[in-house]
mmCIF file of C-alpha atoms in Angstrom:
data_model
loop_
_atom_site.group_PDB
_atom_site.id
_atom_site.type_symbol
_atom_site.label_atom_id
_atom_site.label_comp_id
_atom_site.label_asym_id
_atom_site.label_seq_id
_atom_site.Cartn_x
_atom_site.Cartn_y
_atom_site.Cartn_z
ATOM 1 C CA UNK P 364 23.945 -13.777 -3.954
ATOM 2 C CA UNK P 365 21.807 -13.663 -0.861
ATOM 3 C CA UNK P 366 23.321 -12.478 2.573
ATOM 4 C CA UNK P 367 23.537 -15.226 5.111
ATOM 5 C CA UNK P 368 25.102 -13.235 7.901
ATOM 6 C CA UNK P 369 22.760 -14.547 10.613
ATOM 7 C CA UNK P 370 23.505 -16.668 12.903
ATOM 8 C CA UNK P 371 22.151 -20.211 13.631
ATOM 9 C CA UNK P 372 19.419 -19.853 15.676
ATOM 10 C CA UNK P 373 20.762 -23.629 17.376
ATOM 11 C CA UNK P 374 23.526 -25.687 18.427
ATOM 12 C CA UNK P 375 21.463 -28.626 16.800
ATOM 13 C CA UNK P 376 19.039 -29.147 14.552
ATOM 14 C CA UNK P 377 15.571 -27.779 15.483
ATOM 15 C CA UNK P 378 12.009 -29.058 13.593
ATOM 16 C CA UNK P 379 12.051 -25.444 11.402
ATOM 17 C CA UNK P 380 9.474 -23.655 9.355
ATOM 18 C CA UNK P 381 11.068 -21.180 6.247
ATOM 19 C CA UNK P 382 8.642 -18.860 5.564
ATOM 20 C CA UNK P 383 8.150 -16.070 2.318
ATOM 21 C CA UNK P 384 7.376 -12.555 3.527
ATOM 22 C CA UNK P 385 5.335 -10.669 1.361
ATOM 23 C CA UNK P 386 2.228 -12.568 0.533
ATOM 24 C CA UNK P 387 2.954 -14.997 3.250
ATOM 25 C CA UNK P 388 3.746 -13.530 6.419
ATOM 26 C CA UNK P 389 2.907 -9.843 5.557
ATOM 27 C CA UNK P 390 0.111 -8.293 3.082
ATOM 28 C CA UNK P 391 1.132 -5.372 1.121
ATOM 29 C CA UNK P 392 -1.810 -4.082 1.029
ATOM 30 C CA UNK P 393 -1.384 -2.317 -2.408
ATOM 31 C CA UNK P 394 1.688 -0.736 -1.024
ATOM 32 C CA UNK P 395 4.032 -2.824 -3.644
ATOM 33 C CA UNK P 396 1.432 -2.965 -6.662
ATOM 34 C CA UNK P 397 0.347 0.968 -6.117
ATOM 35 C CA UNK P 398 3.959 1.735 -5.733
ATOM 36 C CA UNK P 399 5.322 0.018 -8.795
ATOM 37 C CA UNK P 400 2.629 1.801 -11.024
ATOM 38 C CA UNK P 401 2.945 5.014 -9.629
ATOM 39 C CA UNK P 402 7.015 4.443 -10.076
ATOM 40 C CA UNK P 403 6.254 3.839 -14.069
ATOM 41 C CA UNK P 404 3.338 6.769 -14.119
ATOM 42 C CA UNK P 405 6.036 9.075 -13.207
ATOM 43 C CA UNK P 406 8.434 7.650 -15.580
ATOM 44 C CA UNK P 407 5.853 7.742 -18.320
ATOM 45 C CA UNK P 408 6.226 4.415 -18.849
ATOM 46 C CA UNK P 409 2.437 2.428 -19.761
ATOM 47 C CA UNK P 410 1.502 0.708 -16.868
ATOM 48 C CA UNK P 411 0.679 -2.686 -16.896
ATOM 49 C CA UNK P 412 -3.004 -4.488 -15.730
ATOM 50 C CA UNK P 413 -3.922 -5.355 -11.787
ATOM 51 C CA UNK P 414 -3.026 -8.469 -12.407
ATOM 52 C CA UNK P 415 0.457 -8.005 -14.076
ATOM 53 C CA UNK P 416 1.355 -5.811 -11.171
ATOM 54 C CA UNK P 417 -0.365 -8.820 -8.807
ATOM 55 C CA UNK P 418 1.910 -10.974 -10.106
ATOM 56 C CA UNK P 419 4.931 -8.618 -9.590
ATOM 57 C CA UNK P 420 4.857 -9.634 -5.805
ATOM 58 C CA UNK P 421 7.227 -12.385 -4.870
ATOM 59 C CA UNK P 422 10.084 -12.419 -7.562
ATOM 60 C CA UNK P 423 13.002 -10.306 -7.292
ATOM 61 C CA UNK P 424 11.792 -6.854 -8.727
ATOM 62 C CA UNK P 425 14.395 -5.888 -11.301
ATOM 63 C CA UNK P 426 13.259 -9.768 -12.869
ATOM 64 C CA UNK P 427 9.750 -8.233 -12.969
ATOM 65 C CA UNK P 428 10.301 -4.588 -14.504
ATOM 66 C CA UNK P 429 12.457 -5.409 -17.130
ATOM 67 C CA UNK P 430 9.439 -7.391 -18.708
ATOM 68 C CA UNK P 431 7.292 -4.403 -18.778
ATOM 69 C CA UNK P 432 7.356 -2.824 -22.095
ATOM 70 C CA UNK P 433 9.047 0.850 -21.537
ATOM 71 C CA UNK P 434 11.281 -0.125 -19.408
ATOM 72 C CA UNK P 435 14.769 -0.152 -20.542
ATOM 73 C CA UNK P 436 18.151 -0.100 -18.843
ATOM 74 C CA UNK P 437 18.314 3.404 -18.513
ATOM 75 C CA UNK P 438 15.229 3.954 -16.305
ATOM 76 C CA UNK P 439 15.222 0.888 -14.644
ATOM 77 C CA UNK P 440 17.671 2.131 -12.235
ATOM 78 C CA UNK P 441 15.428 5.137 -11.343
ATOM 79 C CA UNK P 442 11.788 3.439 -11.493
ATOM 80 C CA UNK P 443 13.194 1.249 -8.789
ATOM 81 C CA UNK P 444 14.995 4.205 -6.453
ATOM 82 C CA UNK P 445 11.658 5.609 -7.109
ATOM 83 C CA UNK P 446 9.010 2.333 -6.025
ATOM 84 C CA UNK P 447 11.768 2.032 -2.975
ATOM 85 C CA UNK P 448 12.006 5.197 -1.612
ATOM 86 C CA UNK P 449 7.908 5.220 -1.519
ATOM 87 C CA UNK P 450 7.603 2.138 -0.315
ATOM 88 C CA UNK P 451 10.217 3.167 2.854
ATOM 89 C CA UNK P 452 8.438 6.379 3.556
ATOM 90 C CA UNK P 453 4.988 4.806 3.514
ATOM 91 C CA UNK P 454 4.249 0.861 1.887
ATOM 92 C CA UNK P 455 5.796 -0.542 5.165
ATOM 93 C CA UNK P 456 3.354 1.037 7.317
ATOM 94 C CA UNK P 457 0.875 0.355 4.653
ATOM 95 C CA UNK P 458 1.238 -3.552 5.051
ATOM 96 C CA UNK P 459 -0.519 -5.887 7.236
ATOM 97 C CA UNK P 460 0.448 -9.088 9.077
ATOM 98 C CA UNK P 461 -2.015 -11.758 7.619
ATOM 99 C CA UNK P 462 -4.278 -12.868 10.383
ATOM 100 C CA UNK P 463 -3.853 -15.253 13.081
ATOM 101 C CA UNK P 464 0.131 -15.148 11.676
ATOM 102 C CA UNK P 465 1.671 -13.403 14.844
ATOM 103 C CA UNK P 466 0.169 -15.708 17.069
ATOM 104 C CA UNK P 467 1.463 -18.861 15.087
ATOM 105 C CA UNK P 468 4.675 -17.693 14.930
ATOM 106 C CA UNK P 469 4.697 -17.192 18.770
ATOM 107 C CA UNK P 470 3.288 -20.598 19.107
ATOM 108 C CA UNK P 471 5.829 -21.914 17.227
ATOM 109 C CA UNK P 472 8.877 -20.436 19.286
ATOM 110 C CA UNK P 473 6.937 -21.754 22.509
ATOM 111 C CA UNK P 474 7.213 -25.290 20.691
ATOM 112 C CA UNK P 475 10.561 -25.342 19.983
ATOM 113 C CA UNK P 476 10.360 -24.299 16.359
ATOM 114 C CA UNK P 477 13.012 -22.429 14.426
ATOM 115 C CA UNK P 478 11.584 -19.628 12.666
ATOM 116 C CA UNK P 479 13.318 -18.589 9.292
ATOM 117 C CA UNK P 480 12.080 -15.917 6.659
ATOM 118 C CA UNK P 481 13.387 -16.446 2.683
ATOM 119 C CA UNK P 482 12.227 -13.470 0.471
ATOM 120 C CA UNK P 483 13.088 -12.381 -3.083
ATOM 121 C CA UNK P 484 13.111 -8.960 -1.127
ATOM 122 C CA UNK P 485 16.526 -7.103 -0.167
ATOM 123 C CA UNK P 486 17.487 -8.633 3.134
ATOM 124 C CA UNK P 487 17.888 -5.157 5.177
ATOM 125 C CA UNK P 488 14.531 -4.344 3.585
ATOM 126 C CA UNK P 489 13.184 -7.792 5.062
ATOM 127 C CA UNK P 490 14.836 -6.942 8.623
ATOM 128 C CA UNK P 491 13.177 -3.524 8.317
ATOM 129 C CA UNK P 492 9.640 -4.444 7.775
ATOM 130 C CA UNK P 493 9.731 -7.617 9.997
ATOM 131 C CA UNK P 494 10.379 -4.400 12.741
ATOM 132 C CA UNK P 495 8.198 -2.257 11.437
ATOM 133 C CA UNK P 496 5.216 -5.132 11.423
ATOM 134 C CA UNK P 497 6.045 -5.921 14.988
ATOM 135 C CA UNK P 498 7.322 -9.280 13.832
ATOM 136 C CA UNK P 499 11.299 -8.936 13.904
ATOM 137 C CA UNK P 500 11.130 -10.939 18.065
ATOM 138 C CA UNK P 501 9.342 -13.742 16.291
ATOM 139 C CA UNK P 502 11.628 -14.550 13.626
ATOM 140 C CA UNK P 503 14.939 -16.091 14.176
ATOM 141 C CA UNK P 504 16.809 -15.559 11.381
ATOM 142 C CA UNK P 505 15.979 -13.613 7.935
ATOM 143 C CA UNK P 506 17.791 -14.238 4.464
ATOM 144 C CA UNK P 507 17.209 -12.481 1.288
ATOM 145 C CA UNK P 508 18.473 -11.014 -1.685
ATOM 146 C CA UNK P 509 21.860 -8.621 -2.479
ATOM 147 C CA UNK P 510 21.080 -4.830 -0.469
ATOM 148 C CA UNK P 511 21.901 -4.006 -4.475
ATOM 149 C CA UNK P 512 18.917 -4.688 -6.195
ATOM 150 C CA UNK P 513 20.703 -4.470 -9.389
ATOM 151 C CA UNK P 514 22.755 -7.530 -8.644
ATOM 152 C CA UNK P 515 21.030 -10.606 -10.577
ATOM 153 C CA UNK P 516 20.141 -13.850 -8.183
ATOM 154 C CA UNK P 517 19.091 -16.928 -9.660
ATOM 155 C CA UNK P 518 15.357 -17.285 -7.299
ATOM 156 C CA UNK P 519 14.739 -18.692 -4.007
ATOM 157 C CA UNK P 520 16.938 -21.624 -4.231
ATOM 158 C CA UNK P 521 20.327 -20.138 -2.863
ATOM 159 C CA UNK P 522 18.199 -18.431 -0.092
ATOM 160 C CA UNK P 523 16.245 -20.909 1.057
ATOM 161 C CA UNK P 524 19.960 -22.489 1.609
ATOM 162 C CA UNK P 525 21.067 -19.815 3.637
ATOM 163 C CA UNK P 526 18.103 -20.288 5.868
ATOM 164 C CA UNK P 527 18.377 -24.073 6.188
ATOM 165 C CA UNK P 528 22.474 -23.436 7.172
ATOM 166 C CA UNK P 529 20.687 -20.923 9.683
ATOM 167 C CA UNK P 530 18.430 -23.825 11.214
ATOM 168 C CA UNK P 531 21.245 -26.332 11.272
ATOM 169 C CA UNK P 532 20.134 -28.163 8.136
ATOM 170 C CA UNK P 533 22.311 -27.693 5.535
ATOM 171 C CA UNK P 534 24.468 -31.010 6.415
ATOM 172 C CA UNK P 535 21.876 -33.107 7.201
ATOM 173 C CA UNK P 536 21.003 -36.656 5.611
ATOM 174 C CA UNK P 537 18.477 -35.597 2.978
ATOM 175 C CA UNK P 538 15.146 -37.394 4.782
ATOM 176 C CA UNK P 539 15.835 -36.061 8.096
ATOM 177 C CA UNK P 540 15.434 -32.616 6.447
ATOM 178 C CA UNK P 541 12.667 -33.656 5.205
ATOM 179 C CA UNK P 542 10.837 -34.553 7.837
ATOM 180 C CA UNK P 543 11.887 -31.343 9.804
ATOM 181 C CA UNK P 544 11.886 -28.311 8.076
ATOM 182 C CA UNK P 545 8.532 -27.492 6.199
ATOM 183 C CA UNK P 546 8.716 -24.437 3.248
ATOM 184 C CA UNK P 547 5.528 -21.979 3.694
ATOM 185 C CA UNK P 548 5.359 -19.789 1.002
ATOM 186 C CA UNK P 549 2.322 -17.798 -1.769
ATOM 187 C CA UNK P 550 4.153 -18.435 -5.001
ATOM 188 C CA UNK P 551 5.950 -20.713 -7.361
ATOM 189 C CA UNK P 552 9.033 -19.144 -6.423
ATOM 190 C CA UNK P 553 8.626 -20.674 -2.922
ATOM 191 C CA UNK P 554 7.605 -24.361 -4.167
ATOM 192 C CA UNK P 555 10.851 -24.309 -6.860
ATOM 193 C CA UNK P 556 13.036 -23.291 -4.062
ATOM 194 C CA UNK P 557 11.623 -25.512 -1.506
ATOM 195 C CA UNK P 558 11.867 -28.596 -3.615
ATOM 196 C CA UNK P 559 15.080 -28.003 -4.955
ATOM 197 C CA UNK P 560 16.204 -28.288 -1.786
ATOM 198 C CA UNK P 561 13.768 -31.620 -1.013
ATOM 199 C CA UNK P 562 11.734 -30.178 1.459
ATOM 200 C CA UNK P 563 7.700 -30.175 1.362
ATOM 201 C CA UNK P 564 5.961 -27.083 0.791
ATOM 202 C CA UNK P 565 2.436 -25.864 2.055
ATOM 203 C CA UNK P 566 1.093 -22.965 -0.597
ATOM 204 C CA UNK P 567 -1.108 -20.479 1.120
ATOM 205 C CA UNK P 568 -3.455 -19.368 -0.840
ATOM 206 C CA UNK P 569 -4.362 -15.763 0.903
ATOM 207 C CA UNK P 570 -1.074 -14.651 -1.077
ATOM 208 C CA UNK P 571 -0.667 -13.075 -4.709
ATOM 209 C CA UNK P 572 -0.424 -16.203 -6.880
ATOM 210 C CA UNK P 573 -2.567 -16.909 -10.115
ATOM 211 C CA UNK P 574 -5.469 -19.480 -9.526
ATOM 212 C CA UNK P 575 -3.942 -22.207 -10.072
ATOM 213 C CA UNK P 576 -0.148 -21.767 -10.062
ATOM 214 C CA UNK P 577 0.276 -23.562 -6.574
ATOM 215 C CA UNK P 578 -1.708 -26.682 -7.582
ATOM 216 C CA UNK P 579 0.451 -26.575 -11.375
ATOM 217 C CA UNK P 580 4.063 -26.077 -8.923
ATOM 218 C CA UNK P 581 3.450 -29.055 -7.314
ATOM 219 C CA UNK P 582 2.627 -27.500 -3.745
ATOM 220 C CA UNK P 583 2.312 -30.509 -1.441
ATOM 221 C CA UNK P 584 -0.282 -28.953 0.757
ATOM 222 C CA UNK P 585 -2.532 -26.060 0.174
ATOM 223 C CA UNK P 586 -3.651 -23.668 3.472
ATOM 224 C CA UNK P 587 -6.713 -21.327 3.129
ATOM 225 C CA UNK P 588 -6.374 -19.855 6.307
ATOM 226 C CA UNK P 589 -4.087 -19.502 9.377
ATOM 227 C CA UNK P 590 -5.613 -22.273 11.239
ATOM 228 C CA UNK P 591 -4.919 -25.081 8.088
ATOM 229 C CA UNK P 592 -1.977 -23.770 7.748
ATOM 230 C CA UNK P 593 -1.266 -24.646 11.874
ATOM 231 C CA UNK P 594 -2.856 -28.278 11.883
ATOM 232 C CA UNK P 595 -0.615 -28.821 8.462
ATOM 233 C CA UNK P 596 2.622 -28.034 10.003
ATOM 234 C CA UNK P 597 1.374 -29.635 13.298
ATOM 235 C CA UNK P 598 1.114 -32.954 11.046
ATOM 236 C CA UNK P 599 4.077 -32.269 9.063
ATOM 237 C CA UNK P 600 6.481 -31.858 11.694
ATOM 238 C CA UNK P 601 5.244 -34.545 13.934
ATOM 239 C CA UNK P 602 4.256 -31.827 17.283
ATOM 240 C CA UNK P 603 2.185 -33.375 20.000
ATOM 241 C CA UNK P 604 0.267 -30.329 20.876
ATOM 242 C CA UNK P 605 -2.076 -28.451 19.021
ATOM 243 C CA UNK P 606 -1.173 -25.053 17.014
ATOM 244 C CA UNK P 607 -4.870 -24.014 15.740
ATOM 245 C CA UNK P 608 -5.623 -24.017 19.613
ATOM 246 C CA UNK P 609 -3.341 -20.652 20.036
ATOM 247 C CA UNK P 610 -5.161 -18.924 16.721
ATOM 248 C CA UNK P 611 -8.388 -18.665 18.761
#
C-alpha cells in the first residue's frame, strides 16, 4: 500500500499537476540501470541487455527482478539491499533534474499550482532524492510505494489516489477532476494509473519508455521537451499566463 501521510497542500481544490520521478522529473543517469547490473554481477546472476535494464525504470523493482532469470526468492532480498545501498551512497548524486524542470515547477507554485510526485519508488526514498536534487521546496506533497520493498502494490493506481486526496481531489465530481489535475509521467505505468483515475495524461518522451509504448497506452499528449510540456499543461489546465516564458 502506498503511504499517504502528507498533508493536503489546500483547503480547496487547486488546478494540480501529479508528476512520476524517475524518468520524469529526475534522470538517473545510469545510476538505477548500472546499479541493478552491478547488484546481479555480484550475485552471479546473468545480467540482462541495456534495454531490459532500460525498461527496469519506473515499475516497482521487486516486479522487475523477479523476471530476470537467476533470480529467485532467496537472493532477491539481497540483490535489492545490494542495488539500494549503492544507489544511497552514490545513484542519488548521480541523477540529474531533466532540463528546464526546476524552473517549471517554480512557475507552477507562482501560478497557483499544486505540485504532487507519484513514483513506483519507496516514498522516503522519493523524499530523499527530491532533497538531494534540490527539488524537495518545489514539490508539495510526495506519495509512493511501502518503505518495505518486499511488500507487493498493485502499480500506480492506489498512488496516484493518495496524491489526488493530497490536492483535494479525491471527492470531486469526476469532470471537474478532469479538467484540473493533469498526470505527467515517462511510462505506461503513469498513463494506466492516470486513466484509471480519469484524468489526462501528457507522456514525456525524454524518459525510459520503449518507442512506442506511450502512443500504444493511450497517452493523450506527448511532450519532447520542457517547453511542450509547459504550453500543454498551460492549455490543459486553462492558465492565462504563459509557462514556456519562465523556461527561457
Amino acid at each position: 500500500m502506498p503511504l499517504s501521510s502528507a498533508p493536503s497542500v489546500s483547503t480547496g481544490f487547486a488546478s494540480s499537476v501529479i508528476f512520476d520521478l524517475d524518468g520524469t522529473l529526475v534522470d538517473p543517469a545510469g545510476a538505477i540501470t548500472g546499479g541493478i547490473a552491478a547488484a546481479l554481477a555480484a550475485h552471479r546472476v546473468p545480467v540482462p541487455s541495456q534495454q531490459v535494464l532500460d525498461s527496469m525504470v519506473g515499475p516497482p523493482l521487486l516486479t522487475s527482478l523477479k523476471a530476470l532469470p537467476g533470480v529467485t526468492q532467496e537472493n532477491v532480498a539481497s540483490i535489492m539491499d545490494h542495488y539500494r545501498s549503492s544507489y544511497l551512497n552514490s545513484g542519488m548524486a548521480a541523477s540529474k533534474v531533466y532540463p528546464g524542470i526546476r524552473e517549471l515547477l517554480q512557475t507552477l507554485g507562482e501560478f497557483g499550482v499544486a505540485r504532487a510526485v507519484a513514483t513506483s519508488k519507496p516514498e522516503p526514498l522519493a523524499h530523499r532524492l527530491l532533497e538531494v536534487q534540490g527539488l524537495a521546496g518545489l514539490i508539495d506533497s510526495v506519495h509512493g510505494s511501502h518503505p518495505d520493498e518486499t511488500v507487493p502494490h498493485s502499480g500506480k493506481t492506489e498512488i496516484v489516489a493518495a496524491a489526488l486526496s493530497a490536492v483535494g481531489a479525491d471527492g470531486v465530481d469526476e469532470h471537474q477532476r478532469r479538467d484540473r489535475v493533469v498526470m505527467v509521467g515517462d511510462r505506461i505505468f503513469d498513463v494506466a494509473g492516470a486513466h484509471a483515475h480519469g484524468l489526462r495524461c501528457i507522456g514525456v518522451t525524454w524518459g525510459y519508455a520503449p518507442e512506442g509504448e506511450l502512443e500504444a497506452a493511450g497517452a493523450d499528449h506527448l511532450a519532447a521537451d520542457a517547453a511542450q510540456l509547459a504550453d500543454l499543461l498551460q492549455q490543459l489546465l486553462g492558465l492565462s499566463s504563459s509557462l514556456r516564458s519562465a523556461l527561457a
